[in-house]
């Protein structure tokens, strides 16, 4: 790796750290300031004397504005502005407070706004609820609590959120929250250590399609738009045959003992879809595919156990079934298919990115998997999709922003 690559990696790491701590970028600050103007214009005289409430740190730090109103605005008027009603989505996540909208401009999600009759929620309680819903205390919550304490607020002393914020502040050398510290210094974001939320307080969004279809790009855009609207988001990514660890070392040793081709079978089949590998057939092939499937399911469930809010799956049941049919078809797969369909978390909404083999291959010309292998996988998807829950098909040849907007609207409707 060159020095330039190292510098880029360090810069990306620093940027990721700031994003994980909810420190807004210049683009986010600009979007939120624009959202403030749009909300004021849309609500007009309905806004109470309190006006719009923003983060104690200012407009640029506000992902969700609180808008106490004298009367509920006509939802059709807000929908006509292109805003998306996320009230049902937030209620499904266990956050039904007020009506929740995604504020948009030219198809882009700028911020979120909660609209309700009456006084806005207590600002300290708002910070505590947000951290509890996320299962962590970020630098944003630390800074907000510092401002609120300076303004005379007295957070509950027994709150794990306040204690975690005080510990994070201590790690930075601050003392505004020192009376609540546990004596430890913990860098933000600080996990709260609470048990993972119940399945009913999470929504699983699955994105499927062959390599080159644009799954990661779509989920990057969805994660950004949901986060901009104030919706907690998690990601799950794994594919059968990856992250095998000691299993991969064991497989290589067994192959050498049996004088089989020691190369990873997926790579061989990707280059030669019709290749007949002894390691992928008979009892040996069945045992190996069962171990790979079990490892995959366990890995996915470990990631899912740590997730919160809207959980975006980069690959799901359809992808796992297609991979099994493509790379492990030399032996019976009934048990393996059962594990994938029954043990993976069920999707609340599923997308399949439709694309031709030629287009997918053109997008990744240097990829290990060639055109013939891509075509074989597409055929496997088409065999499995009719047997799964309804899957929303998206034309992956459209611009990425259009695909993301369609997916976001579909999630909001659900």
XYZ file of C-alpha atoms in Angstrom:
414
model
C 0.000 0.000 0.000
C 1.389 3.411 -0.965
C 1.708 6.426 1.316
C -1.187 8.042 -0.571
C -3.379 5.005 0.114
C -2.411 5.185 3.783
C -3.373 8.856 3.964
C -6.718 8.146 2.304
C -7.382 5.303 4.735
C -6.571 7.509 7.723
C -8.800 10.280 6.353
C -11.652 7.821 5.785
C -11.213 6.481 9.316
C -11.355 9.969 10.793
C -14.451 10.815 8.750
C -16.141 7.572 9.801
C -15.382 8.288 13.456
C -16.992 11.726 13.211
C -20.036 10.282 11.425
C -20.447 7.554 14.062
C -20.482 10.287 16.695
C -23.126 12.303 14.783
C -20.794 15.224 14.133
C -22.434 16.855 11.093
C -20.604 17.354 7.827
C -20.750 20.596 5.884
C -23.341 19.048 3.542
C -25.528 17.927 6.471
C -25.366 21.361 8.069
C -26.439 22.981 4.801
C -29.269 20.462 4.332
C -30.599 21.012 7.847
C -30.542 24.776 7.491
C -32.497 24.404 4.245
C -34.923 22.029 5.975
C -35.537 24.592 8.712
C -36.701 27.132 6.124
C -38.885 24.558 4.345
C -40.580 23.482 7.585
C -41.317 27.051 8.609
C -42.772 27.788 5.183
C -44.881 24.620 5.174
C -46.341 25.046 8.665
C -46.652 28.825 8.671
C -49.157 30.121 11.232
C -49.733 26.617 12.616
C -46.440 26.849 14.484
C -46.962 27.755 18.118
C -45.222 30.514 20.022
C -42.439 28.099 20.928
C -41.497 27.788 17.262
C -39.339 24.978 15.920
C -37.138 23.309 18.484
C -33.627 22.412 17.408
C -30.717 20.625 19.053
C -29.122 22.534 21.958
C -26.061 22.642 19.691
C -27.880 24.494 16.913
C -29.637 23.870 13.621
C -26.700 22.095 11.973
C -26.784 19.354 14.618
C -30.546 18.782 14.289
C -31.510 15.685 12.339
C -35.128 15.802 13.579
C -36.858 19.101 14.295
C -39.675 19.276 16.852
C -42.635 21.303 15.600
C -45.355 21.976 18.186
C -48.402 23.261 16.320
C -51.807 24.698 17.195
C -53.510 22.246 14.829
C -52.386 19.300 12.706
C -51.487 20.293 9.131
C -53.219 18.593 6.217
C -51.086 15.510 5.406
C -51.973 15.889 1.729
C -50.343 19.309 1.681
C -47.089 17.935 3.075
C -47.193 14.943 0.743
C -47.703 17.398 -2.117
C -44.395 18.994 -1.160
C -42.705 15.646 -1.661
C -42.368 14.932 2.063
C -42.647 11.307 3.183
C -44.787 10.271 6.149
C -42.655 8.017 8.373
C -45.102 7.880 11.292
C -45.977 4.242 10.736
C -42.335 3.321 10.309
C -41.345 5.028 13.552
C -44.278 3.456 15.399
C -43.100 0.045 14.214
C -39.710 0.871 15.729
C -41.357 1.698 19.045
C -41.116 5.470 18.614
C -44.698 6.704 18.032
C -44.239 10.208 19.498
C -45.970 12.769 17.251
C -46.223 12.529 13.475
C -42.846 12.008 11.821
C -42.031 13.302 8.326
C -38.985 13.182 6.083
C -38.393 16.677 4.699
C -37.265 16.499 1.068
C -36.101 18.828 -1.657
C -35.675 17.747 -5.284
C -35.989 14.127 -4.161
C -33.260 14.412 -1.497
C -33.987 13.810 2.181
C -32.731 16.825 4.130
C -33.922 16.129 7.664
C -36.828 14.850 9.725
C -39.552 16.714 11.579
C -41.949 15.592 14.293
C -45.221 17.513 14.233
C -47.715 17.474 17.110
C -50.225 19.568 19.004
C -48.993 20.903 22.331
C -45.641 21.574 23.929
C -42.545 19.882 22.531
C -40.960 17.078 24.567
C -38.496 17.897 27.337
C -35.056 18.399 25.727
C -33.241 16.211 28.269
C -35.753 13.400 27.815
C -35.360 13.746 24.054
C -31.579 13.192 24.349
C -32.036 10.220 26.697
C -34.664 8.585 24.475
C -32.528 8.983 21.370
C -29.518 7.366 23.018
C -31.608 4.513 24.439
C -33.180 3.860 21.043
C -29.722 3.685 19.465
C -28.170 1.677 22.296
C -25.192 4.040 22.497
C -24.131 7.501 23.562
C -22.359 9.484 20.861
C -20.378 12.684 21.092
C -23.510 14.544 20.001
C -25.412 13.425 23.117
C -22.403 14.283 25.303
C -22.222 17.822 23.933
C -25.994 18.315 24.126
C -26.129 17.256 27.774
C -23.241 19.608 28.563
C -25.153 22.542 27.073
C -28.377 21.589 28.857
C -26.604 21.260 32.216
C -25.046 24.702 31.736
C -28.577 26.006 31.084
C -29.751 24.628 34.440
C -31.099 21.193 33.507
C -30.591 18.353 35.975
C -30.527 14.972 34.221
C -31.530 11.905 36.265
C -28.475 10.692 38.202
C -29.278 6.994 37.764
C -29.615 7.166 33.991
C -27.114 4.899 32.164
C -27.166 7.429 29.315
C -26.061 10.291 31.567
C -23.393 8.136 33.206
C -22.033 7.015 29.829
C -22.015 10.632 28.620
C -20.114 11.694 31.742
C -17.551 8.927 31.221
C -17.115 9.961 27.581
C -16.698 13.598 28.598
C -14.069 12.566 31.164
C -12.130 10.785 28.411
C -11.994 14.115 26.574
C -10.967 16.116 29.637
C -14.334 17.824 30.227
C -15.945 18.344 33.648
C -19.472 19.682 33.095
C -20.926 16.210 33.684
C -18.367 15.055 36.255
C -20.942 14.590 39.040
C -22.517 11.753 37.045
C -19.351 9.875 36.042
C -18.725 6.301 37.149
C -15.004 6.994 37.329
C -14.213 5.338 34.019
C -12.951 7.061 30.886
C -14.708 5.693 27.821
C -14.309 7.154 24.317
C -17.499 7.949 22.419
C -19.549 6.345 21.079
C -20.162 4.449 24.315
C -22.341 1.326 24.030
C -24.999 1.214 26.709
C -24.670 -2.518 27.138
C -28.406 -3.022 26.988
C -29.845 -6.173 25.517
C -30.611 -6.077 21.819
C -34.136 -4.832 21.086
C -36.973 -7.201 20.461
C -37.592 -8.244 16.878
C -40.768 -6.183 16.805
C -38.827 -2.965 17.403
C -36.663 -3.563 14.322
C -37.483 -3.646 10.621
C -35.488 -5.853 8.271
C -34.956 -4.471 4.764
C -33.346 -6.979 2.407
C -31.549 -6.050 -0.798
C -30.727 -8.826 -3.268
C -29.119 -9.102 -6.676
C -26.015 -10.300 -8.459
C -22.608 -8.667 -8.084
C -22.667 -5.418 -10.041
C -26.404 -4.829 -9.601
C -25.783 -1.973 -7.164
C -26.803 -3.432 -3.801
C -24.154 -1.637 -1.772
C -24.795 1.681 -3.527
C -28.521 1.385 -2.893
C -28.029 0.579 0.777
C -25.498 3.396 1.177
C -28.107 5.810 -0.174
C -30.905 4.329 1.934
C -28.775 4.460 5.085
C -27.971 8.113 4.385
C -31.592 9.096 3.694
C -32.996 7.235 6.699
C -30.342 8.697 9.001
C -30.990 12.185 7.591
C -34.648 11.754 8.510
C -33.749 10.724 12.052
C -34.417 6.996 11.635
C -31.930 4.688 13.424
C -30.169 2.445 10.887
C -27.964 -0.660 11.093
C -26.215 -2.713 8.427
C -25.730 -6.473 8.044
C -23.404 -7.850 5.387
C -22.166 -11.395 4.851
C -22.264 -13.994 2.090
C -21.932 -17.786 2.230
C -18.286 -18.811 2.065
C -16.878 -15.625 3.635
C -15.527 -15.223 7.155
C -14.902 -18.952 7.546
C -11.744 -18.551 9.605
C -10.564 -21.926 10.911
C -13.031 -23.736 8.623
C -11.166 -22.456 5.569
C -7.848 -23.671 6.998
C -9.401 -27.060 7.780
C -10.809 -27.351 4.262
C -7.417 -26.634 2.700
C -5.766 -29.289 4.869
C -8.415 -31.900 4.021
C -8.049 -31.154 0.307
C -4.321 -31.669 0.461
C -4.693 -34.927 2.363
C -7.165 -36.188 -0.261
C -5.017 -34.797 -3.096
C -7.782 -32.506 -4.313
C -7.434 -29.112 -5.968
C -6.459 -26.869 -3.004
C -7.852 -23.694 -4.560
C -11.083 -22.218 -3.109
C -13.968 -23.843 -4.955
C -15.892 -20.608 -5.433
C -13.003 -19.132 -7.409
C -12.760 -22.194 -9.643
C -16.502 -22.271 -10.338
C -16.596 -18.508 -10.906
C -14.052 -18.923 -13.679
C -15.536 -22.211 -14.944
C -19.252 -22.494 -14.026
C -19.401 -26.045 -15.454
C -16.390 -27.305 -13.472
C -16.959 -30.584 -11.637
C -15.111 -30.502 -8.314
C -14.790 -33.618 -6.162
C -14.760 -31.397 -3.080
C -18.234 -30.120 -4.015
C -19.926 -33.458 -4.640
C -21.022 -36.505 -2.659
C -20.804 -36.752 1.129
C -17.764 -34.466 1.292
C -19.481 -31.748 -0.722
C -22.658 -32.061 1.355
C -20.770 -31.769 4.641
C -18.802 -28.774 3.442
C -21.843 -26.895 2.121
C -23.664 -27.601 5.400
C -20.757 -26.164 7.416
C -20.554 -23.112 5.138
C -24.294 -22.505 5.459
C -24.246 -22.919 9.229
C -21.312 -20.507 9.520
C -23.121 -18.000 7.306
C -26.363 -18.159 9.298
C -24.511 -17.848 12.604
C -22.520 -14.864 11.322
C -25.635 -13.078 10.088
C -27.458 -13.655 13.351
C -24.492 -12.318 15.346
C -24.583 -9.107 13.337
C -28.360 -8.902 13.599
C -28.224 -9.304 17.382
C -26.264 -6.047 17.586
C -28.542 -4.114 15.229
C -31.208 -1.527 15.963
C -33.846 0.390 14.063
C -34.109 -0.261 10.340
C -31.696 -3.112 9.595
C -30.402 -3.056 6.025
C -29.295 -6.470 4.756
C -26.753 -6.394 1.933
C -27.716 -9.901 0.690
C -30.442 -12.017 2.216
C -32.311 -15.268 1.612
C -32.503 -14.965 -2.188
C -28.763 -14.320 -2.432
C -27.875 -17.220 -0.166
C -30.078 -19.603 -2.169
C -28.570 -18.384 -5.441
C -25.050 -18.856 -4.061
C -25.850 -22.395 -2.922
C -27.302 -23.305 -6.314
C -24.364 -21.738 -8.121
C -21.383 -22.824 -6.032
C -22.507 -25.908 -4.084
C -24.875 -27.708 -6.434
C -22.857 -30.936 -6.576
C -24.658 -32.464 -3.604
C -28.063 -32.367 -1.936
C -28.956 -28.947 -0.542
C -32.295 -29.559 1.149
C -30.966 -29.006 4.694
C -28.897 -26.012 3.592
C -31.888 -24.342 1.951
C -33.970 -25.011 5.061
C -31.374 -23.312 7.273
C -31.266 -20.242 5.043
C -35.033 -19.817 4.685
C -35.924 -20.614 8.308
C -33.015 -19.289 10.369
C -32.298 -15.931 8.751
C -34.353 -12.997 10.148
C -37.485 -12.566 8.045
C -37.593 -9.486 5.828
C -40.271 -6.837 6.360
C -39.499 -5.502 2.892
C -37.308 -7.062 0.209
C -35.857 -5.584 -2.969
C -34.405 -7.377 -5.958
C -32.236 -5.347 -8.319
C -32.904 -6.507 -11.856
C -30.021 -6.261 -14.299
C -28.696 -8.212 -17.264
C -25.566 -10.309 -17.018
C -23.850 -8.123 -19.609
C -24.574 -4.896 -17.712
C -23.517 -6.355 -14.341
C -20.272 -7.663 -15.824
C -19.535 -4.326 -17.479
C -19.844 -2.573 -14.137
C -17.177 -4.835 -12.600
C -14.837 -5.818 -15.431
C -12.053 -6.928 -13.065
C -14.286 -8.973 -10.780
C -13.550 -12.637 -10.083
C -16.984 -13.685 -11.323
C -17.374 -13.477 -15.101
C -20.355 -13.082 -17.403
C -21.212 -16.782 -17.632
C -21.208 -17.111 -13.838
C -23.353 -13.981 -13.478
C -25.878 -15.362 -15.957
C -25.977 -18.626 -14.016
C -26.656 -16.742 -10.786
C -29.419 -14.650 -12.347
C -31.126 -17.871 -13.419
C -30.803 -19.145 -9.831
C -32.419 -15.958 -8.490
C -35.337 -16.311 -10.877
C -35.919 -19.870 -9.675
C -35.939 -18.936 -6.001
C -37.728 -15.553 -5.960
C -41.242 -16.907 -6.690
C -40.984 -19.165 -3.627
C -40.125 -16.305 -1.247
C -42.240 -13.573 0.302
C -43.265 -10.810 -2.102
C -40.141 -9.104 -3.396
C -40.241 -5.583 -4.831
C -38.307 -5.543 -8.106
C -36.266 -2.463 -8.986
C -34.745 -1.651 -12.364
C -31.044 -1.475 -11.503
C -30.186 0.245 -14.799
C -31.815 3.468 -13.582
C -29.684 6.182 -11.943
C -28.716 5.245 -8.392
C -30.587 8.237 -6.930
C -33.807 7.168 -8.667
C -33.508 3.590 -7.408
C -32.882 4.838 -3.853
C -35.868 7.190 -3.978
C -38.147 4.359 -5.126
C -36.882 2.067 -2.360
C -37.204 4.778 0.297
C -40.797 5.523 -0.735
C -41.640 1.810 -0.603
C -40.222 1.517 2.919
C -42.146 4.606 4.043
C -45.400 3.156 2.712
C -44.876 -0.018 4.696
